[in-house]
Amino acid sequence: MSFDLVLFGGTGDLAWRKLMPALFQAFRHGTLPAGGRIIGVARDDLSDAQYRDLIRSRFDEVDLNKRPTPEEFERFAQLLHFLRLDLSKPADYERLKKLLEERQADTVVMYLATAPTLFTTVCEQLAAAGLNGANVRLVLEKPLGHDLASNREINEAVRKVLSEKQIFRIDHYLGKPAVQNLFAMRFGNALFEPVWRREHISNIQITIAEELGVEKRGAFYDQTGALRDMVQNHALQLLCALAMEPPINAHADAIRDEKLKVLRSLKRWTPEALDQHVVRGQYTAGTVDGKAVPGYREEPGVDPQSSTETFVALRTEIANWRWAGVPFYIRTGKRLAEREAHIEVNFREAPHAIFNAPAGATNRLVINLQPRDGVELHMLALGQENRRNGHTLAPVHLDLDFDKRFGSERVGAYERLLLDVIAGRLNLFVRSDEQEEAWRWVEPILEHWRNDARDPRSYAAGTWGPPAASAMIARDGFCWPEEC
Ligand code: NAP
């Protein structure tokens, strides 16, 4: 099967940091279909040779184990081409058409790694140039809009020129091996299903914590904030994977139908109740990894009066038979104490105690997403204390480390997703109705904050966020893992 992958924004940060290394890994692993072309597109005037040199130099900045040897790069570089094109100029699309017609590839992937403000224009111009045939697949990167209205506008513009099965909306969390394993754990094993419900689970916590600040993206982040950047997409997709009903098969729409039902069942808080269930925070100066770092408002590109949240902790519920009354907590932020993403599934206490157990000790299933990737099952067993009285339980855990077990066979998120686009597999991509429903759910929170003159709650860089996040979960009688 021949393919052309057109990388709009082919000289940008996303292209060289994520997409080229992922394409190279697929090439190295022999999974990238042979005979493809990767065509970088931007306004720069570069020859193919200059583009190859640019990409070669950029590889010096990626992880050592993802860098090609000179021989590998020479072979990979044969796939790379460059086309100068200004996406806002209709006439320029004729050059793209000519280049694609030279080959008539079986599949043409158009990857929009450019600002979303260009998405509508690009779609219109691709259609005007007749570049929206049945062999075309369009990949859209986040952020797809900044609210429900702008998200719909993009979705409508895209759907006017392509059918839903040609549209691949990326949420790279879905490509992470750990997230795919969450689906495998739930729907490839019968073990957990009987206990995966309100009768046995007391609460579920999703943490996506970053140590980094806004880096060079201060101006972008200041218009975005943690709710739009992390919760509306990644965190809600994780919540869907945790809470959805078993799909009838592994086809994309069967999975997406079930995820949509979860989003539709999310409880919506009234404006009066919102402050109790949602905490917004912003970091001040502090210490991360022993290094002093500035506060958010001192970061380059950030408004010194900014009220943009760099941290969100929230509590929600899913109003259906399986989950009624079980709180789901989501917590994400920048400049937190650690870089880690994990999910804690906390089970209820044993209904009748015949042993002495440490206060609050219950069974927990921890799904580690990063930096480690695996599953831990925390149980209670008779440990050393048992010598004294024969009845005291101690926590122990089973630790399944997927990195150790599967090692180099693991496929990175962007590598998985790019291969799936080329193959036309939609399972790990987000449908427009899911995205719209997620926006519909976060919008009242954004609206509430817009009308709230108070500053976000501050937290020192290098901590776990504002104390209000701990108070929120403590009100239900629970705690975040590092506090329990
Ligand atoms: P970037 O570094 O600013 O790159 C933008 C690219 O688009 C450049 O190649 C630029 O090249 C090209 N471009 C801009 N205007 C153009 C035009 N009119 N015609 C043709 N090409 C044009 O941005 P980025 O960080 O790669 O991000 C791209 C998109 O992906 C953004 O929407 C971003 O939010 C999203 N995203 C980025 C990341 C990431 O890690 N960087 C992660 C997730 C999502 P010229 O200026 O030379 O034309």
PDB file of C-alpha atoms in Angstrom, residues 13 16-17 21 54-64 66-68 216:
ATOM      1  CA  ASP A  13       7.974  22.079  17.065  1.00  0.00           C
ATOM      2  CA  TRP A  16      10.404  17.651  14.771  1.00  0.00           C
ATOM      3  CA  ARG A  17       9.894  16.802  18.448  1.00  0.00           C
ATOM      4  CA  PRO A  21      10.880  10.711  15.726  1.00  0.00           C
ATOM      5  CA  LEU A  54      17.009  20.419   8.990  1.00  0.00           C
ATOM      6  CA  ILE A  55      15.355  17.250  10.224  1.00  0.00           C
ATOM      7  CA  ARG A  56      18.749  15.544  10.655  1.00  0.00           C
ATOM      8  CA  SER A  57      19.941  18.427  12.876  1.00  0.00           C
ATOM      9  CA  ARG A  58      16.730  18.312  14.901  1.00  0.00           C
ATOM     10  CA  PHE A  59      17.241  14.635  15.667  1.00  0.00           C
ATOM     11  CA  ASP A  60      20.258  15.689  17.783  1.00  0.00           C
ATOM     12  CA  GLU A  61      17.742  17.082  20.276  1.00  0.00           C
ATOM     13  CA  VAL A  62      15.599  13.970  20.732  1.00  0.00           C
ATOM     14  CA  ASP A  63      16.264  11.113  23.197  1.00  0.00           C
ATOM     15  CA  LEU A  64      19.407   9.188  22.408  1.00  0.00           C
ATOM     16  CA  LYS A  66      15.258   7.489  19.398  1.00  0.00           C
ATOM     17  CA  ARG A  67      18.060   9.003  17.268  1.00  0.00           C
ATOM     18  CA  PRO A  68      18.966   7.358  13.984  1.00  0.00           C
ATOM     19  CA  LYS A 216       8.419  28.706  25.879  1.00  0.00           C
TER      20      LYS A 216
END
